[in-house]
Amino acid sequence: PNPSRDFFTISIPAGLEKTGKMEIFNSIGQKVMTKAVVSDADLNINVSNFANGVYFLNLNVGGSSKTLKFIKE
């Protein structure tokens, strides 16, 4: 769900490789998390210790890159 309070899960379509890297940046561009993605479990993100605000998640998996915006409440 967006906004999120504690956890959220990223869904990757079937057939796409689920290995790569994920980075989360705050609204002023500071990197607040880097995480290797090697299994579905790595797509469960804990944001409970993040300050409230807007964040951008950059997901690089299977040779593709996608940036997602989310709000932490």
PDB file of C-alpha atoms in Angstrom:
ATOM      1  CA  PRO A   1       0.000   0.000   0.000  1.00  0.00           C
ATOM      2  CA  ASN A   2       1.041   3.550  -0.600  1.00  0.00           C
ATOM      3  CA  PRO A   3       1.405   5.259   1.856  1.00  0.00           C
ATOM      4  CA  SER A   4       3.203   2.700   3.998  1.00  0.00           C
ATOM      5  CA  ARG A   5       3.811   2.619   7.740  1.00  0.00           C
ATOM      6  CA  ASP A   6       5.969  -0.452   8.357  1.00  0.00           C
ATOM      7  CA  PHE A   7       6.369  -2.860   5.440  1.00  0.00           C
ATOM      8  CA  PHE A   8       5.519  -3.175   1.780  1.00  0.00           C
ATOM      9  CA  THR A   9       6.167  -5.768  -0.902  1.00  0.00           C
ATOM     10  CA  ILE A  10       7.261  -5.236  -4.491  1.00  0.00           C
ATOM     11  CA  SER A  11       5.685  -7.538  -7.063  1.00  0.00           C
ATOM     12  CA  ILE A  12       7.663  -8.532 -10.132  1.00  0.00           C
ATOM     13  CA  PRO A  13       5.769 -10.095 -13.045  1.00  0.00           C
ATOM     14  CA  ALA A  14       6.211 -13.824 -13.616  1.00  0.00           C
ATOM     15  CA  GLY A  15       8.953 -14.665 -16.065  1.00  0.00           C
ATOM     16  CA  LEU A  16      11.236 -11.773 -15.124  1.00  0.00           C
ATOM     17  CA  GLU A  17      14.504 -12.483 -13.369  1.00  0.00           C
ATOM     18  CA  LYS A  18      14.298 -11.456  -9.708  1.00  0.00           C
ATOM     19  CA  THR A  19      17.966 -10.816  -9.010  1.00  0.00           C
ATOM     20  CA  GLY A  20      19.633  -7.438  -8.881  1.00  0.00           C
ATOM     21  CA  LYS A  21      19.791  -4.414  -6.606  1.00  0.00           C
ATOM     22  CA  MET A  22      17.427  -2.019  -4.908  1.00  0.00           C
ATOM     23  CA  GLU A  23      18.221   1.487  -3.638  1.00  0.00           C
ATOM     24  CA  ILE A  24      15.959   3.852  -1.715  1.00  0.00           C
ATOM     25  CA  PHE A  25      16.492   7.616  -1.707  1.00  0.00           C
ATOM     26  CA  ASN A  26      14.794  10.287   0.389  1.00  0.00           C
ATOM     27  CA  SER A  27      13.200  13.394  -1.119  1.00  0.00           C
ATOM     28  CA  ILE A  28      16.514  15.301  -1.152  1.00  0.00           C
ATOM     29  CA  GLY A  29      18.383  12.531  -2.950  1.00  0.00           C
ATOM     30  CA  GLN A  30      20.225  10.937  -0.026  1.00  0.00           C
ATOM     31  CA  LYS A  31      20.572   7.161  -0.284  1.00  0.00           C
ATOM     32  CA  VAL A  32      18.931   5.629   2.798  1.00  0.00           C
ATOM     33  CA  MET A  33      19.044   1.936   1.848  1.00  0.00           C
ATOM     34  CA  THR A  34      20.809  -0.405  -0.556  1.00  0.00           C
ATOM     35  CA  LYS A  35      19.762  -4.025  -0.738  1.00  0.00           C
ATOM     36  CA  ALA A  36      20.730  -6.952  -2.958  1.00  0.00           C
ATOM     37  CA  VAL A  37      17.774  -8.755  -4.502  1.00  0.00           C
ATOM     38  CA  VAL A  38      18.350 -12.499  -4.795  1.00  0.00           C
ATOM     39  CA  SER A  39      14.930 -13.927  -3.876  1.00  0.00           C
ATOM     40  CA  ASP A  40      11.276 -12.989  -3.379  1.00  0.00           C
ATOM     41  CA  ALA A  41      11.995 -12.428   0.329  1.00  0.00           C
ATOM     42  CA  ASP A  42      14.252  -9.490  -0.602  1.00  0.00           C
ATOM     43  CA  LEU A  43      11.238  -7.742  -2.152  1.00  0.00           C
ATOM     44  CA  ASN A  44       9.653  -7.293   1.304  1.00  0.00           C
ATOM     45  CA  ILE A  45      10.796  -3.858   2.448  1.00  0.00           C
ATOM     46  CA  ASN A  46      10.843  -2.708   6.069  1.00  0.00           C
ATOM     47  CA  VAL A  47      10.445   1.076   6.271  1.00  0.00           C
ATOM     48  CA  SER A  48       9.399   1.257   9.928  1.00  0.00           C
ATOM     49  CA  ASN A  49      12.627   3.062  10.889  1.00  0.00           C
ATOM     50  CA  PHE A  50      12.358   5.650   8.078  1.00  0.00           C
ATOM     51  CA  ALA A  51      11.264   9.204   8.881  1.00  0.00           C
ATOM     52  CA  ASN A  52       7.858  10.201   7.495  1.00  0.00           C
ATOM     53  CA  GLY A  53       8.073  11.619   3.981  1.00  0.00           C
ATOM     54  CA  VAL A  54       8.424  10.871   0.282  1.00  0.00           C
ATOM     55  CA  TYR A  55      10.939   8.283  -0.951  1.00  0.00           C
ATOM     56  CA  PHE A  56      12.061   6.917  -4.309  1.00  0.00           C
ATOM     57  CA  LEU A  57      12.884   3.249  -4.795  1.00  0.00           C
ATOM     58  CA  ASN A  58      15.188   2.404  -7.699  1.00  0.00           C
ATOM     59  CA  LEU A  59      14.872  -1.279  -8.600  1.00  0.00           C
ATOM     60  CA  ASN A  60      17.383  -2.885 -10.988  1.00  0.00           C
ATOM     61  CA  VAL A  61      16.451  -6.500 -11.746  1.00  0.00           C
ATOM     62  CA  GLY A  62      16.745  -8.708 -14.788  1.00  0.00           C
ATOM     63  CA  GLY A  63      18.604  -6.016 -16.735  1.00  0.00           C
ATOM     64  CA  SER A  64      15.760  -3.507 -16.309  1.00  0.00           C
ATOM     65  CA  SER A  65      15.475  -0.449 -14.086  1.00  0.00           C
ATOM     66  CA  LYS A  66      12.345   1.052 -12.572  1.00  0.00           C
ATOM     67  CA  THR A  67      11.922   3.948 -10.132  1.00  0.00           C
ATOM     68  CA  LEU A  68       8.904   3.931  -7.825  1.00  0.00           C
ATOM     69  CA  LYS A  69       7.707   6.688  -5.513  1.00  0.00           C
ATOM     70  CA  PHE A  70       6.254   5.873  -2.089  1.00  0.00           C
ATOM     71  CA  ILE A  71       5.189   7.747   1.015  1.00  0.00           C
ATOM     72  CA  LYS A  72       6.127   6.726   4.547  1.00  0.00           C
ATOM     73  CA  GLU A  73       3.611   7.763   7.222  1.00  0.00           C
TER      74      GLU A  73
END
